[in-house]
XYZ file of C-alpha atoms in Angstrom:
517
model
C 122.909 85.262 168.637
C 120.214 87.910 169.093
C 116.720 86.710 168.232
C 114.961 88.472 165.342
C 111.361 89.578 164.987
C 109.591 91.024 161.945
C 106.153 92.541 162.470
C 103.867 94.094 159.877
C 100.473 95.737 159.856
C 98.161 95.647 156.891
C 99.065 98.364 154.428
C 96.255 100.887 154.603
C 94.199 101.600 151.495
C 94.613 105.132 150.174
C 90.932 105.728 149.472
C 90.473 108.162 152.332
C 91.832 109.529 155.601
C 92.702 107.164 158.485
C 89.948 105.987 160.814
C 90.070 104.773 164.389
C 90.519 101.142 163.325
C 93.766 102.086 161.590
C 94.950 103.789 164.782
C 94.131 100.778 166.953
C 95.989 98.400 164.640
C 99.110 100.561 164.556
C 99.161 100.969 168.338
C 98.720 97.216 168.818
C 101.561 96.372 166.429
C 103.823 99.130 167.745
C 103.328 97.984 171.344
C 104.164 94.386 170.424
C 107.271 95.573 168.567
C 108.438 97.669 171.530
C 107.865 94.832 174.014
C 109.836 92.474 171.799
C 112.693 94.988 171.792
C 112.437 95.274 175.572
C 112.960 91.541 176.087
C 115.945 91.503 173.738
C 114.773 90.917 170.164
C 116.198 92.611 167.080
C 112.933 94.046 165.701
C 111.867 95.363 162.303
C 108.391 96.914 162.172
C 106.751 97.623 158.799
C 103.662 99.615 157.924
C 102.607 101.568 154.846
C 100.047 102.294 152.154
C 98.230 100.295 149.465
C 97.892 102.776 146.600
C 96.666 101.048 143.430
C 93.290 99.963 142.094
C 90.047 101.095 140.547
C 88.669 102.580 143.751
C 91.730 104.825 144.092
C 91.188 106.128 140.555
C 87.550 106.826 141.304
C 88.376 108.785 144.462
C 91.095 110.752 142.667
C 88.724 111.647 139.831
C 85.973 112.578 142.268
C 88.403 114.979 143.968
C 89.736 116.356 140.652
C 93.249 115.073 141.305
C 95.702 112.894 139.428
C 96.045 109.407 140.875
C 99.576 109.877 142.203
C 98.781 113.270 143.695
C 95.746 111.758 145.399
C 97.694 108.949 147.081
C 100.463 111.395 148.034
C 97.818 113.605 149.632
C 96.179 110.760 151.572
C 99.561 109.425 152.666
C 100.328 112.682 154.481
C 97.381 112.126 156.837
C 98.554 108.631 157.788
C 102.163 109.697 158.349
C 101.040 112.644 160.491
C 98.760 110.424 162.583
C 101.506 107.855 163.217
C 103.780 110.648 164.401
C 101.135 111.865 166.841
C 100.588 108.313 168.112
C 104.368 107.812 168.484
C 104.376 104.808 166.138
C 108.011 103.754 165.848
C 108.022 101.864 162.562
C 111.324 100.726 161.022
C 110.126 100.695 157.420
C 107.313 102.337 155.477
C 106.162 100.834 152.188
C 104.033 102.468 149.496
C 102.971 100.249 146.606
C 103.714 103.101 144.172
C 107.375 102.766 145.174
C 109.393 101.878 142.006
C 111.349 99.111 143.765
C 108.130 97.443 144.873
C 106.620 97.718 141.405
C 109.661 96.171 139.694
C 109.802 93.335 142.237
C 106.118 92.553 141.703
C 106.561 92.567 137.932
C 109.348 90.001 138.328
C 107.089 87.919 140.555
C 104.306 87.970 137.965
C 106.748 86.870 135.257
C 107.971 83.997 137.448
C 104.439 82.828 138.230
C 103.413 83.140 134.568
C 106.423 81.166 133.292
C 105.761 78.430 135.850
C 102.120 78.161 134.656
C 100.487 79.395 137.844
C 98.918 82.211 135.817
C 96.979 82.024 132.551
C 95.122 84.471 130.286
C 91.344 84.124 130.133
C 88.077 86.032 130.162
C 86.789 87.448 133.388
C 83.039 87.687 133.785
C 81.734 87.826 137.268
C 79.880 89.612 140.009
C 82.326 92.235 141.230
C 82.627 94.354 144.359
C 84.407 97.636 143.693
C 84.623 98.332 147.434
C 86.415 95.050 148.229
C 88.104 94.841 144.818
C 87.267 91.165 144.437
C 85.010 88.846 142.480
C 82.081 86.912 143.940
C 80.243 83.815 142.790
C 76.458 83.852 142.996
C 76.694 81.439 145.894
C 78.885 83.838 147.851
C 76.680 86.885 147.188
C 73.957 88.073 149.556
C 70.551 88.465 147.923
C 68.576 91.610 148.776
C 65.466 93.158 147.266
C 67.388 95.500 144.982
C 70.158 93.092 143.925
C 73.175 91.135 145.062
C 75.615 92.340 147.722
C 78.984 91.238 149.081
C 79.261 90.094 152.711
C 80.502 93.513 153.777
C 77.413 95.205 152.329
C 78.559 96.673 148.998
C 76.303 96.231 145.978
C 77.769 93.949 143.306
C 77.952 94.700 139.600
C 78.440 92.385 136.614
C 81.766 92.864 134.866
C 83.439 91.140 131.929
C 86.893 91.688 130.457
C 90.081 89.915 129.454
C 92.127 89.023 132.500
C 95.031 86.993 133.739
C 94.054 84.420 136.346
C 96.010 82.813 139.141
C 95.239 79.083 139.518
C 93.952 79.434 143.059
C 91.698 76.392 142.589
C 94.754 74.108 142.393
C 95.641 74.964 145.984
C 92.282 74.532 147.702
C 93.264 71.304 149.419
C 96.762 72.535 150.290
C 95.618 75.699 152.055
C 92.803 73.826 153.768
C 95.239 71.263 155.170
C 97.730 73.988 156.060
C 95.187 75.878 158.154
C 93.955 72.670 159.780
C 97.465 71.521 160.712
C 98.801 74.919 161.886
C 96.622 75.728 164.881
C 98.411 78.970 165.732
C 98.943 80.348 162.239
C 95.793 82.496 162.346
C 94.698 83.954 165.677
C 92.235 84.000 167.337
C 91.204 80.442 166.431
C 87.670 81.551 165.514
C 89.109 83.255 162.394
C 90.519 79.941 161.185
C 87.171 78.262 161.769
C 85.411 81.015 159.826
C 87.732 80.646 156.837
C 87.461 76.867 156.777
C 83.669 76.954 157.016
C 82.888 79.949 154.814
C 85.530 79.866 152.096
C 87.137 76.439 151.975
C 84.103 74.201 152.004
C 84.217 74.149 148.200
C 86.899 74.584 145.580
C 88.456 78.043 145.442
C 87.760 80.106 142.336
C 90.736 81.035 140.190
C 91.689 84.588 141.064
C 91.664 87.399 138.525
C 95.009 89.189 138.906
C 94.840 91.818 136.164
C 92.559 94.470 134.659
C 92.280 96.259 131.317
C 89.338 98.501 132.274
C 91.554 100.942 134.204
C 95.243 101.770 134.174
C 96.085 102.733 137.768
C 98.226 99.778 138.688
C 101.500 98.027 137.950
C 101.797 97.254 134.207
C 102.261 93.597 133.316
C 105.438 93.292 131.242
C 104.094 90.404 129.171
C 101.005 92.354 128.073
C 101.136 96.068 128.892
C 97.470 96.767 128.306
C 96.944 94.886 131.565
C 97.717 96.258 135.024
C 98.174 94.102 138.074
C 95.119 93.437 140.205
C 95.463 94.908 143.674
C 95.731 91.720 145.767
C 98.740 90.228 143.978
C 100.363 93.663 144.058
C 99.485 94.502 147.674
C 100.126 91.138 149.327
C 103.731 91.031 148.157
C 104.617 94.328 149.873
C 105.533 92.581 153.114
C 108.555 91.000 151.424
C 109.331 93.602 148.743
C 109.682 96.181 151.541
C 112.629 94.103 152.791
C 114.268 93.991 149.357
C 112.906 90.669 148.076
C 113.444 90.280 144.296
C 115.808 93.280 144.366
C 119.577 93.807 144.176
C 119.896 94.509 147.904
C 117.881 91.860 149.726
C 119.885 91.931 152.970
C 116.874 92.871 155.107
C 114.826 90.114 153.485
C 117.561 87.561 154.181
C 117.833 88.737 157.795
C 114.197 89.122 158.841
C 112.281 86.763 156.519
C 114.422 84.172 154.756
C 116.095 83.144 158.020
C 113.834 80.475 159.516
C 114.963 81.569 162.977
C 113.403 84.994 162.497
C 109.880 85.217 163.908
C 107.379 86.835 161.535
C 104.077 88.237 162.814
C 101.387 89.908 160.729
C 98.695 92.123 162.327
C 95.508 92.837 160.355
C 91.785 93.418 160.776
C 89.438 90.441 160.625
C 87.749 91.791 157.484
C 90.831 91.000 155.380
C 91.765 87.706 157.069
C 90.593 85.802 153.983
C 93.088 87.462 151.670
C 96.022 87.269 154.063
C 95.433 83.749 155.353
C 94.331 82.080 152.083
C 95.627 83.992 149.049
C 98.866 85.249 150.575
C 100.241 81.867 151.765
C 99.429 80.383 148.352
C 101.271 83.177 146.540
C 104.257 82.717 148.854
C 104.302 78.944 148.338
C 104.398 79.361 144.557
C 107.200 81.911 144.856
C 109.214 79.576 147.113
C 108.931 81.965 150.033
C 108.046 80.732 153.513
C 104.832 81.725 155.267
C 104.745 84.091 158.256
C 104.720 82.376 161.639
C 101.492 83.965 162.813
C 98.704 86.273 161.719
C 96.641 88.160 164.300
C 93.278 89.218 162.867
C 91.877 91.673 165.405
C 88.233 92.682 165.720
C 86.429 95.880 164.770
C 86.025 99.004 166.854
C 82.347 99.619 167.425
C 80.474 102.661 168.669
C 79.735 102.973 172.381
C 76.272 101.486 171.887
C 77.748 98.436 170.161
C 76.656 99.457 166.663
C 79.022 99.641 163.721
C 80.522 103.103 163.251
C 78.855 104.798 160.301
C 78.436 108.324 158.963
C 74.759 107.453 158.589
C 74.464 106.875 162.325
C 76.647 109.892 163.103
C 78.787 107.821 165.505
C 82.154 107.863 163.710
C 85.140 108.695 165.919
C 87.766 110.698 164.027
C 91.314 109.967 165.303
C 92.421 113.463 164.290
C 89.813 114.932 166.619
C 90.896 112.579 169.409
C 94.421 113.966 169.241
C 93.084 117.480 169.652
C 91.872 116.403 173.090
C 94.159 113.557 174.173
C 97.869 112.762 173.926
C 99.477 109.605 172.587
C 99.983 107.971 176.008
C 96.286 108.316 176.837
C 95.145 106.623 173.635
C 97.894 103.992 173.609
C 97.081 103.014 177.190
C 93.320 102.943 176.653
C 93.528 100.684 173.596
C 96.076 98.426 175.288
C 94.221 98.035 178.590
C 90.575 98.065 177.549
C 90.607 96.325 174.147
C 90.889 92.621 173.443
C 92.187 91.838 169.944
C 90.248 88.548 169.951
C 86.899 90.333 169.715
C 85.116 93.489 168.630
C 85.458 96.380 171.075
C 83.303 99.430 171.758
C 84.956 102.838 171.962
C 83.791 105.172 174.723
C 85.234 108.629 175.301
C 83.850 108.580 178.851
C 85.641 105.284 179.519
C 88.791 106.732 177.967
C 88.772 109.669 180.405
C 87.883 107.392 183.323
C 90.744 105.006 182.509
C 93.203 107.884 182.151
C 92.237 109.452 185.487
C 92.068 106.220 187.484
C 95.191 104.516 186.121
C 97.567 107.099 184.689
C 96.853 110.159 186.821
C 95.800 108.572 190.146
C 97.972 105.454 190.248
C 101.089 105.561 188.030
C 101.619 109.313 187.767
C 100.671 110.006 191.365
C 103.046 107.296 192.597
C 106.021 109.195 191.179
C 104.892 112.522 192.651
C 104.184 110.824 195.959
C 107.631 109.259 196.141
C 109.466 112.473 195.280
C 107.388 114.314 197.876
C 108.222 111.786 200.588
C 111.915 111.838 199.660
C 111.949 115.653 199.748
C 110.482 115.642 203.266
C 112.962 113.011 204.474
C 116.329 114.025 203.067
C 118.022 112.762 206.197
C 117.078 109.213 205.176
C 119.228 107.889 202.335
C 117.439 105.906 199.631
C 119.164 102.731 200.667
C 118.650 98.983 201.065
C 119.163 98.687 204.830
C 117.919 95.127 205.130
C 114.805 96.104 207.103
C 111.704 94.035 206.300
C 108.664 96.257 206.338
C 104.997 95.366 206.579
C 103.415 93.995 203.402
C 106.814 93.421 201.776
C 105.873 89.877 200.772
C 102.763 91.125 198.938
C 104.867 93.756 197.171
C 107.381 91.109 196.119
C 104.625 88.782 194.950
C 103.224 91.476 192.646
C 106.700 92.281 191.334
C 107.578 88.629 190.727
C 104.275 87.937 189.002
C 105.011 90.748 186.569
C 108.659 89.900 185.902
C 108.163 86.123 185.804
C 105.367 86.359 183.245
C 106.439 89.329 181.134
C 108.498 87.529 178.476
C 105.878 84.783 178.136
C 103.064 87.300 177.685
C 105.097 89.269 175.165
C 105.726 86.122 173.160
C 102.010 85.278 173.011
C 101.260 88.962 172.245
C 98.988 89.433 175.267
C 99.542 93.151 175.786
C 96.305 93.562 177.728
C 97.438 91.193 180.499
C 100.859 92.832 180.720
C 99.209 96.206 181.352
C 97.032 94.589 184.009
C 100.053 93.141 185.837
C 101.902 96.474 185.738
C 98.864 98.235 187.148
C 98.471 95.619 189.893
C 102.108 96.126 190.861
C 101.675 99.928 190.952
C 98.650 99.502 193.221
C 100.666 97.258 195.533
C 103.388 99.938 195.781
C 100.837 102.566 196.778
C 99.438 100.159 199.357
C 102.964 99.503 200.660
C 103.407 103.233 201.295
C 100.039 103.565 203.011
C 100.585 100.582 205.319
C 104.095 101.617 206.369
C 103.238 105.317 206.881
C 106.553 107.098 206.159
C 105.373 110.163 208.094
C 105.124 108.033 211.250
C 108.510 106.393 210.591
C 110.031 109.877 210.501
C 108.194 110.932 213.635
C 109.433 107.899 215.559
C 113.001 108.300 214.258
C 113.060 104.928 212.450
C 115.481 106.147 209.793
C 116.620 102.693 208.674
C 113.042 101.645 207.948
C 112.370 104.940 206.207
C 115.452 104.440 203.998
C 114.283 100.925 203.171
C 110.810 102.189 202.277
C 112.264 104.822 199.961
C 114.541 102.215 198.366
C 111.735 99.715 197.812
C 109.433 102.320 196.283
C 112.136 103.781 194.015
C 113.102 100.288 192.883
C 109.462 99.445 192.189
C 108.928 102.611 190.149
C 111.986 101.629 188.089
C 110.384 98.290 187.233
C 106.996 99.863 186.528
C 108.497 102.459 184.202
C 110.517 99.906 182.236
C 107.655 97.440 181.828
C 105.022 99.996 180.779
C 107.378 102.014 178.524
C 106.255 100.259 175.302
C 102.772 101.684 175.975
C 103.488 104.974 177.763
C 106.281 106.075 175.462
C 106.172 109.746 176.513
C 105.221 109.536 180.189
C 107.932 107.038 181.063
C 110.539 109.396 179.654
C 109.296 111.969 182.170
C 109.328 109.357 184.935
C 112.875 108.259 184.156
C 114.100 111.858 184.134
C 112.311 112.747 187.359
C 113.550 109.572 189.075
C 117.084 109.837 187.695
C 117.071 106.264 186.309
C 119.922 105.204 184.022
C 119.527 103.207 180.807
C 121.347 100.327 182.475
C 118.863 100.244 185.347
C 115.966 100.043 182.881
C 117.178 97.087 180.812
C 114.900 94.055 180.979
C 117.678 91.699 182.075
C 118.479 94.045 184.977
C 114.983 94.631 186.345
C 115.304 91.954 189.024
C 118.766 93.143 190.022
C 118.211 95.378 193.058
C 121.954 95.928 193.449
C 121.856 98.345 190.512
C 119.983 100.704 192.817
C 122.827 100.856 195.334
C 124.064 104.442 195.701
C 120.892 105.632 193.991
C 119.807 109.220 194.574
C 117.432 111.775 193.133
C 118.921 114.591 191.096
C 116.263 116.995 192.358
C 113.232 116.970 194.613
C 110.799 118.758 192.349
C 108.710 117.050 189.716
C 105.912 118.217 187.465
C 102.866 115.905 187.448
C 103.420 113.100 184.951
C 99.692 112.997 184.147
C 97.251 115.742 185.148
C 93.702 114.657 185.847
C 91.120 115.338 183.147
C 87.599 116.585 183.727
């Protein structure tokens, strides 16, 4: 039976246009999804938009738009960006979707009937930016008042509200995090949650509002609308049909314990997804995801936080006016480590593109086609000749193929890219050491045929194993090299016999990647 894999990003809040952090997260998740497909998994990849809450209403009013028209407007920017970045999602959820709203209303009713939710009075320090309440102990004292940890000023609010009995599950979630080492990655995130939020009893969570109406109405008391976290955190299962007439996707990708579920988010919302979300799921008799990756922030080149005040914000729309999807996908995959914060540098981006894509991977294809064109008398054939440096070439190939599935399954995209690049370098070195121009001059046709075979076979492996990152360039490579779909399957990459009777369809190729200045 084919193994199944369900991957989700955070749903992005519709308060404004996408920023570079959104782009990084989508590329990371999309690359993982594509690598899982490569090694044989049946993959479903979900992303989408979080579209309810007070902050949304405030932005809509500020821009003289109705709430729904505002979120529709913002959604267009995200969809357009994902198309430019070649994000191949399977499903796209918006929390204003009627099916999602009905499913969440049913969930609220279930939780209310089972006494996980009660009606009370909400009076607290409140962060509009984070849409959550703070105790005085959690707030940061500054000269002009109290602030949340992110840096938003807190206000005092009081109103009738429904509360979820989060306090009843303090010990359960604490023990769950302590006993599931790999549930939240990297491990420092788990330590942060245990130390900063689970040292004391959790506060009961306000899950409704009466002070604004942009949200999902609560059926039991329609003057209340659902608070954003209960609404938003259920999207990852409602998008699959949970609590709906057709729940076939939910049964396939979530309810089945054999399906692997991975959630990719930013570290700033790890608290909500690794504390509140598992508790909600437990009370709804839904299993937890297998793993959550909480990646770091993208910082400015000087290491400071990106801010309009500092004038160092990088707009992804502007990036795509200058760079294509392969360039950005490769840069984020090779240079960024999801375990930590990373600094974005346009100079480094150009340098990485020129050194790796143009000079090594792209040039390798052009170089091979050029050599083949100059040596048409030598068939691209496995003649059995053992050329110089063949063992080093094989070592690089075997290191890549032997470790690929393992690295995919621990989501280490950065190391995969490194191994592919090392292999490409070894192929270039193999050409240089064996000097095909001298083999031709000395009439060593069998060795020349073997060299052409080894290089073509290596390019096949390189193209297949970097395709989840270089989604556009590898299509050009495969066309130029005349590779078949069968030759590019993961299970066939170590099968050299598939390259028997291989030939080029033509001896002209446009550069896969042109150097940038």
